[in-house]
GROMACS .gro file of C-alpha atoms in nm:
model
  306
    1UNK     CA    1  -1.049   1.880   4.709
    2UNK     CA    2  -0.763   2.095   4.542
    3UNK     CA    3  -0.485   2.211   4.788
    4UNK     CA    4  -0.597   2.491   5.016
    5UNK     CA    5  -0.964   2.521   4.845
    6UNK     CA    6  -1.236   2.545   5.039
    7UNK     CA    7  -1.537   2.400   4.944
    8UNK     CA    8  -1.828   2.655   4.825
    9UNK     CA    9  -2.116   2.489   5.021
   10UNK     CA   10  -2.113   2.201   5.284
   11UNK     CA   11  -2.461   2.050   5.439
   12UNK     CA   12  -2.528   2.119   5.865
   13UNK     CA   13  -2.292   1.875   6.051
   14UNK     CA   14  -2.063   1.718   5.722
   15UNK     CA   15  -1.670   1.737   5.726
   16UNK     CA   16  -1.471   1.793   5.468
   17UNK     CA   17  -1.089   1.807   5.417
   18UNK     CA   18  -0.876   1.964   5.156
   19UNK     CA   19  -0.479   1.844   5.071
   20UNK     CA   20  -0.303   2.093   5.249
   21UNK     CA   21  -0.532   1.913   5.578
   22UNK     CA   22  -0.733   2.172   5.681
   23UNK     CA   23  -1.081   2.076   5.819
   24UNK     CA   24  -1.433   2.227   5.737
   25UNK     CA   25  -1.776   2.164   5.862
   26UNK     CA   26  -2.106   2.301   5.750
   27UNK     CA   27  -2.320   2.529   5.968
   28UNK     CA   28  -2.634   2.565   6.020
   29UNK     CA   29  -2.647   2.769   5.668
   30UNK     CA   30  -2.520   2.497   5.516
   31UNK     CA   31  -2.216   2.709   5.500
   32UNK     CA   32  -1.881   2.562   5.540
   33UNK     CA   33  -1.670   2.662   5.797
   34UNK     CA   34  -1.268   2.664   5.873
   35UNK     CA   35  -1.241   2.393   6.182
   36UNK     CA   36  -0.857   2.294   6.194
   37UNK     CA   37  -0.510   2.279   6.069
   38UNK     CA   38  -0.200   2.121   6.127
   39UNK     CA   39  -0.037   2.467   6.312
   40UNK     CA   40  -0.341   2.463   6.537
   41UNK     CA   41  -0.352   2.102   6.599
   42UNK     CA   42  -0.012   2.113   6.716
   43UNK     CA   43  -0.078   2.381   6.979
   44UNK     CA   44  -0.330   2.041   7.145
   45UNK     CA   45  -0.087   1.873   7.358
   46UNK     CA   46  -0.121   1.486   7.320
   47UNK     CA   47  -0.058   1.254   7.591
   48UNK     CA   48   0.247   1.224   7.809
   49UNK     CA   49   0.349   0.840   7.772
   50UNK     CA   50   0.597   0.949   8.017
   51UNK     CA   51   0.556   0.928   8.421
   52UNK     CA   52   0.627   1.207   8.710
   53UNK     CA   53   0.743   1.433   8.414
   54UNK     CA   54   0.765   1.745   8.628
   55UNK     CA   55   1.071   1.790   8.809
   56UNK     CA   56   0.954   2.105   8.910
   57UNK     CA   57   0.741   1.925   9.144
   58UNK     CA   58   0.787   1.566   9.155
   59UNK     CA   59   0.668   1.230   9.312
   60UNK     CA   60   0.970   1.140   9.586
   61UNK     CA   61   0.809   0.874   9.765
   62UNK     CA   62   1.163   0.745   9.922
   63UNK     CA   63   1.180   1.117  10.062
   64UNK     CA   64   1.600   1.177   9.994
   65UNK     CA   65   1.702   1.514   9.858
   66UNK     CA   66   2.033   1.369   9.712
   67UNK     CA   67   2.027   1.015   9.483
   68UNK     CA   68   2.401   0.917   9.406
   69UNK     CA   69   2.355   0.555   9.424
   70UNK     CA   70   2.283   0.288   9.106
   71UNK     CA   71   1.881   0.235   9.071
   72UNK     CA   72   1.594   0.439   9.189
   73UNK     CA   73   1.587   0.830   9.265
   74UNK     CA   74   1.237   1.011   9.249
   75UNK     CA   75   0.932   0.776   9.155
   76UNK     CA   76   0.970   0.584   8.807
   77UNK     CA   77   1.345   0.751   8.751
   78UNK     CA   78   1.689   0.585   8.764
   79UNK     CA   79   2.014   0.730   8.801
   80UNK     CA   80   2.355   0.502   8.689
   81UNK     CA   81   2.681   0.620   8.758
   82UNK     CA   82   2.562   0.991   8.850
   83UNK     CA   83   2.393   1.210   9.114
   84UNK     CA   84   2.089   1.336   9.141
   85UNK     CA   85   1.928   1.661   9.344
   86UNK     CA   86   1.572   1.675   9.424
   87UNK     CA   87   1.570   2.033   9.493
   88UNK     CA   88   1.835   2.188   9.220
   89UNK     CA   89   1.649   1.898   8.957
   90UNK     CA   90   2.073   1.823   8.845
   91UNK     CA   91   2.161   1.558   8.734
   92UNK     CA   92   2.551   1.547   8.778
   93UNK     CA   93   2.764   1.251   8.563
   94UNK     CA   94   3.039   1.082   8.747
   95UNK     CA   95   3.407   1.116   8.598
   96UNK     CA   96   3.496   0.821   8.452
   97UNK     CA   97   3.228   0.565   8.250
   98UNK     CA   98   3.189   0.265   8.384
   99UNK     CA   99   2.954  -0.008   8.313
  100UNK     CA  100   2.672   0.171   8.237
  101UNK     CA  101   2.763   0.483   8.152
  102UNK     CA  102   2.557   0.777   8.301
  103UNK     CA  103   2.189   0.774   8.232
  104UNK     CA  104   1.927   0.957   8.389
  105UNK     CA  105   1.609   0.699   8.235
  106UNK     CA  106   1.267   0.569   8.272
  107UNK     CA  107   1.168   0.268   8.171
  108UNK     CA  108   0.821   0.315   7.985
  109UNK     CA  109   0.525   0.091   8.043
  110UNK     CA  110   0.558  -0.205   7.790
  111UNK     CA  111   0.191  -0.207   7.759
  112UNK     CA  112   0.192   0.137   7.602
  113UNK     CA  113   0.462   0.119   7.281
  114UNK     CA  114   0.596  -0.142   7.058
  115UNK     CA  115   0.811  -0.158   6.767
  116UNK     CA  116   0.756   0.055   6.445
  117UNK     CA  117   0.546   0.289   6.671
  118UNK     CA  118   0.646   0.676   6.542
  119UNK     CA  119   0.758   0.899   6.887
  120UNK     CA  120   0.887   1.195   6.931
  121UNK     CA  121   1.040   1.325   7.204
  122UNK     CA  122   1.087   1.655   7.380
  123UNK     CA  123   1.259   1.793   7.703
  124UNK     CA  124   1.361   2.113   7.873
  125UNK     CA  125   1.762   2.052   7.935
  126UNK     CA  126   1.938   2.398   8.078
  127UNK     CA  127   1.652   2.617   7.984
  128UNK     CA  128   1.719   2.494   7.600
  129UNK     CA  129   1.382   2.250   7.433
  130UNK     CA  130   1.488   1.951   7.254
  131UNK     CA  131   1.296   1.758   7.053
  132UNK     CA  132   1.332   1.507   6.811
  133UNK     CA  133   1.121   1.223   6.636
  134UNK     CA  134   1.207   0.845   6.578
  135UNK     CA  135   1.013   0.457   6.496
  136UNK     CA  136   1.078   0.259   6.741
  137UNK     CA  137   1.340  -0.026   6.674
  138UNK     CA  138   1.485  -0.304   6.808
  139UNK     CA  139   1.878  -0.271   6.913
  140UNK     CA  140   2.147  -0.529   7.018
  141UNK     CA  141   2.386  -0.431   7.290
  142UNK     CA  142   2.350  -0.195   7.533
  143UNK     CA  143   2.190   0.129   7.637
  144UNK     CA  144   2.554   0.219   7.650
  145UNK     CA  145   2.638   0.138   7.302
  146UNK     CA  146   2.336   0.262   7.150
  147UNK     CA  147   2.392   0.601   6.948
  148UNK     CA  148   2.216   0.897   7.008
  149UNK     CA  149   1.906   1.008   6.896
  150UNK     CA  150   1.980   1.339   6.942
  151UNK     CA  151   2.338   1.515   7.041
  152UNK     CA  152   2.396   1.760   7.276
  153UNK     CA  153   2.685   1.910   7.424
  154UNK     CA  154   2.626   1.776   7.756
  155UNK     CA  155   2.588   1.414   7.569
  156UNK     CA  156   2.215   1.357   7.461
  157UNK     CA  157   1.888   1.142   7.428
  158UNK     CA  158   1.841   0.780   7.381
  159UNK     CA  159   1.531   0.587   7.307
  160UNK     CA  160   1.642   0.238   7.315
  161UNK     CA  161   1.445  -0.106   7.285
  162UNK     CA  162   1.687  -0.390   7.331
  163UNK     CA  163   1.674  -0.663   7.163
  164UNK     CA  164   1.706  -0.935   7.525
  165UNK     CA  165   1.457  -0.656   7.690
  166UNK     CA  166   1.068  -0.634   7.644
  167UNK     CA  167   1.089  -0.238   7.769
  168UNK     CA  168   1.173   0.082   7.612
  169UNK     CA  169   1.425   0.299   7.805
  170UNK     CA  170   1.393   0.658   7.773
  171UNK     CA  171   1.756   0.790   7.842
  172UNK     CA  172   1.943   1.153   7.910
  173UNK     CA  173   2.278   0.991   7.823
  174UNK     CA  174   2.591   1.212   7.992
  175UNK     CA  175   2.952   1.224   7.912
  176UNK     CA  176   3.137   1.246   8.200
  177UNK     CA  177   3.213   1.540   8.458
  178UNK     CA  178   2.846   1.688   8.275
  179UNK     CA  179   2.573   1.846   8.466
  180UNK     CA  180   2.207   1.913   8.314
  181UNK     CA  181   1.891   2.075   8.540
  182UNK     CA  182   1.558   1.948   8.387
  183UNK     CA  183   1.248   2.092   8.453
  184UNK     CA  184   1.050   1.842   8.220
  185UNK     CA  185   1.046   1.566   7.973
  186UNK     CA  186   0.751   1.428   7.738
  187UNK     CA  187   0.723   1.144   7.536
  188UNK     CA  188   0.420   1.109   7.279
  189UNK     CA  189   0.288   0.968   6.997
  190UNK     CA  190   0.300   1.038   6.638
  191UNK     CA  191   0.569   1.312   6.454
  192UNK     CA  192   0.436   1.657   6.647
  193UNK     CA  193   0.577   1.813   6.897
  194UNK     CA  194   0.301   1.927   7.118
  195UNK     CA  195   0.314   2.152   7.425
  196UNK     CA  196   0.420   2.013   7.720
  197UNK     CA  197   0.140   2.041   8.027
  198UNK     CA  198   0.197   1.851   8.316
  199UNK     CA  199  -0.070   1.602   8.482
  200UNK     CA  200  -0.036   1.781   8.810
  201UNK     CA  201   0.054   1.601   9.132
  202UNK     CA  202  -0.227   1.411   9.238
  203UNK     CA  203  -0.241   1.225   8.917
  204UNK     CA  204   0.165   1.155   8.881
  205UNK     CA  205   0.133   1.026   9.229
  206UNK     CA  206  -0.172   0.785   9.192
  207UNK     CA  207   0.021   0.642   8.857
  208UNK     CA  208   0.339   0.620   9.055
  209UNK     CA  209   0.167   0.414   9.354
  210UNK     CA  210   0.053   0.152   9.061
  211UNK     CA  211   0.454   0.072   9.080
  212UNK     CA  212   0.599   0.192   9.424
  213UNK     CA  213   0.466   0.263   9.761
  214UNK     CA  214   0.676   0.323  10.086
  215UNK     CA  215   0.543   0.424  10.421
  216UNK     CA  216   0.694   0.493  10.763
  217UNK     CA  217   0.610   0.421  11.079
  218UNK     CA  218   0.219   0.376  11.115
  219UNK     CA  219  -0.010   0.166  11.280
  220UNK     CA  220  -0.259  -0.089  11.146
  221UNK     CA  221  -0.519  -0.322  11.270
  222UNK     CA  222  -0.556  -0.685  11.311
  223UNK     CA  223  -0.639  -0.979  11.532
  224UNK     CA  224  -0.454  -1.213  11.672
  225UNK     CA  225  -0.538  -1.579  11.707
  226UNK     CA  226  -0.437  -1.860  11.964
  227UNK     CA  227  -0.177  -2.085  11.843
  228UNK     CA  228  -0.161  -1.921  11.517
  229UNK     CA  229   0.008  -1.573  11.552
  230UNK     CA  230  -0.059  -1.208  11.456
  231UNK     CA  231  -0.261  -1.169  11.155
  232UNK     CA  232  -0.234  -0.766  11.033
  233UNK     CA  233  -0.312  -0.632  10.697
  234UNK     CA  234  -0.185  -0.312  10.548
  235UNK     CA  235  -0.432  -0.126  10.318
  236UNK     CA  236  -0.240   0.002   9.992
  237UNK     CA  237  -0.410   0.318   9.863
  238UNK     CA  238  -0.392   0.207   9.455
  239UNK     CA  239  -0.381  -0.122   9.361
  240UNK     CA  240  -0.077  -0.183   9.190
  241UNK     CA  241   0.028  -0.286   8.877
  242UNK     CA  242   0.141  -0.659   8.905
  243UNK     CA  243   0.236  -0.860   9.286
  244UNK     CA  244   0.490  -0.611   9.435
  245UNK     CA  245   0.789  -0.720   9.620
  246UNK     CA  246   0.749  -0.658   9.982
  247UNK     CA  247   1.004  -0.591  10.225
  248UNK     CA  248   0.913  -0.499  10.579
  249UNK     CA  249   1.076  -0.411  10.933
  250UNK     CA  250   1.196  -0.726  11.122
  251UNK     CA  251   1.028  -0.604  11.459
  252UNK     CA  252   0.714  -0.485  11.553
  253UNK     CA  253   0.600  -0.381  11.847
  254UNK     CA  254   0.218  -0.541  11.905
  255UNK     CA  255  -0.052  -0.342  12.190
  256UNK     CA  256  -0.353  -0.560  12.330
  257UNK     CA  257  -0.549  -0.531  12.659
  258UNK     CA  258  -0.314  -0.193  12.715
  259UNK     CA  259   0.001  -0.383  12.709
  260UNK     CA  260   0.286  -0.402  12.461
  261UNK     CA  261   0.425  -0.695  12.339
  262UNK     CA  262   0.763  -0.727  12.070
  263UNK     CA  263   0.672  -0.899  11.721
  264UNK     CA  264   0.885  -1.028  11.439
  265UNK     CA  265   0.736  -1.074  11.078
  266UNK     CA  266   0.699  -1.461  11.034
  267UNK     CA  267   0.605  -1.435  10.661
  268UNK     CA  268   0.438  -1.219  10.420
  269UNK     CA  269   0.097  -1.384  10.287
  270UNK     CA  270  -0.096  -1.253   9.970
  271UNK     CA  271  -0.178  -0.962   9.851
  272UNK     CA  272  -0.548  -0.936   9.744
  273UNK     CA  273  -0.655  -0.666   9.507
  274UNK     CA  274  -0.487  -0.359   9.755
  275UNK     CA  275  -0.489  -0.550  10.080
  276UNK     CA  276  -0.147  -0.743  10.225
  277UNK     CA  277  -0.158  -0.991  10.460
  278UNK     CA  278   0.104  -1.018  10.686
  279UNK     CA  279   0.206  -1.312  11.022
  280UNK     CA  280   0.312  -1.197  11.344
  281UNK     CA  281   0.501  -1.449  11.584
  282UNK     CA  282   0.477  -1.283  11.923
  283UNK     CA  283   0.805  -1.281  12.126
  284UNK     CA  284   0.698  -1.267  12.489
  285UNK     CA  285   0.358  -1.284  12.617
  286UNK     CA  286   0.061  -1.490  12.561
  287UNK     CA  287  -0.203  -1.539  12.347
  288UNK     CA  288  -0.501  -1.314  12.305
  289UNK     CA  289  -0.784  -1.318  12.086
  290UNK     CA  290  -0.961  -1.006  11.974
  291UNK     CA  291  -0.872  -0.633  11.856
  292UNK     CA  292  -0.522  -0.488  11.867
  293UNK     CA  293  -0.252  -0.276  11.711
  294UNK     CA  294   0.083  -0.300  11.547
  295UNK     CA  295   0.338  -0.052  11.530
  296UNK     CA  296   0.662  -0.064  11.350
  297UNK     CA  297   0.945   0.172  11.316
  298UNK     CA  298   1.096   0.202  11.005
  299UNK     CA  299   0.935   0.168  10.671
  300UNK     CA  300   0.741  -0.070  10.422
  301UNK     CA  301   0.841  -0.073  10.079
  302UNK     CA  302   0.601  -0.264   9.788
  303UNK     CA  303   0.783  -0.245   9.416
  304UNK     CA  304   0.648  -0.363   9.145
  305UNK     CA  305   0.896  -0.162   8.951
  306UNK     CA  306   0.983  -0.222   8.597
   0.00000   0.00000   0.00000
């Protein structure tokens, strides 16, 4: 079809498309009908490739208001060589760059993108939106070195694949002594901006639990044997995405036959599906066989972090 000519008949249920790409389908009349365009296809918000998105109300498994250490703030988000506030959503650059340089960054699923995929990118920085669209490509060096993909005052954005690194980093690069507040970020496929709409809590936080879970200070069930220590198993609530690294408190405190006995973790066994397995060694008392409980203070941690 000619540019912006629509068709003078169309049969009940066919689609046609003219140059300008505006849809049409026939009616029951046999009557074509306008369907969509690119203006209203870009008010459909695609996919956000991107996880806990919403600062406004984000996954904070690990429960601190302030970040100002290298690695891990809020679930899936790093900080290097800045600080970051839960509740004012700032992220504040240190003074001088370093080694890294300040990033605020996510490292994005490698299952999801790969090289020559088309992005495009948009955030709300100090109530300003940025957006901008780029192929992915493959970069030597560093996240450090790599140039922006868009500039800002405040420094800018960075969508980096290294070459000696399967992932893709989405960065907020700062120059130093900068602050920015973000209330979101998206990442999506293809060259439209679409609006931003967030997932909503519940489903950041079961997507987050796929790579981190912490929790403090419960109790869980197991059995001890004769000769063979305390078996206990910890139920995860999402099985996550690959064997997470487990680190767990040194001492437990194990109740049978309405007694309490000290415990130390003697290894960590298996992890099946969402189920991990853990060995008790028993410091003082004997052995008993049947139900009991095991308390810990302090907190397990499983990462299987990217």
């Amino acid at each position: 079809m000619g540019g912006g000519q629509q068709p003078s008949d169309l049969l009940y249920g066919e689609i046609a498309c003219d140059k300008d790409g505006t849809l049409y389908v026939g009616n029951s009349s046999n009557v074509p009908t306008y369907m969509l365009n690119s203006d209203i296809y870009n008010q459909v918000g695609n996919p956000n490739l991107l996880d806990n998105s919403d600062f406004t109300n984000p996954v904070n498994q690990r429960n601190k208001t302030e970040f100002d250490i290298n690695g891990y703030c809020i679930d899936r988000w790093q900080i290097f060589e800045s600080t970051y506030n839960v509740n004012t959503r700032v992220v504040k650059s240190d003074s001088t760059v370093g080694e890294f340089g300040s990033q605020f960054r996510q490292i994005v699923n490698t299952d999801l993108l790969t090289i020559g995929d088309i992005v495009t990118v948009s955030a709300y920085v100090n109530n300003t939106k940025h957006s901008f669209t780029k192929t992915i490509q493959s970069s030597g060096g560093s996240i450090k070195e790599a140039p922006y993909d868009l500039e800002t005052s405040w420094g800018g954005f960075k969508l980096v694949k290294l070459e000696h690194r399967t992932e893709i980093f989405f960065v907020m690069y700062l120059k130093p002594s900068q602050s920015i507040t973000v209330n979101w970020a998206k990442l999506e496929r293809g060259s439209s901006v679409t609006p931003y709409v967030s997932k909503g809590y519940g489903a950041e936080l079961s997507e987050c639990l796929r790579f981190y879970y912490q929790v403090d200070s419960v109790k869980t069930f197991g059995q001890q044997h004769t000769g063979a220590g305390t078996f206990v198993n910890i139920i995860l609530p999402q099985i996550m995405r690959v064997t997470p690294t487990v680190s767990a408190p040194g001492e437990w405190t194990i109740r049978f036959n309405g007694m309490d006995k000290k415990a130390t973790v003697s290894s960590i066994n298996s992890l099946t599906g969402n189920t991990l397995n853990l060995t008790m060694s028993t410091i003082a008392g004997g052995t008993y066989i049947g139900p009991l409980y095991a308390f810990y203070n302090g907190e397990i941690t499983f990462s299987a972090d990217l």
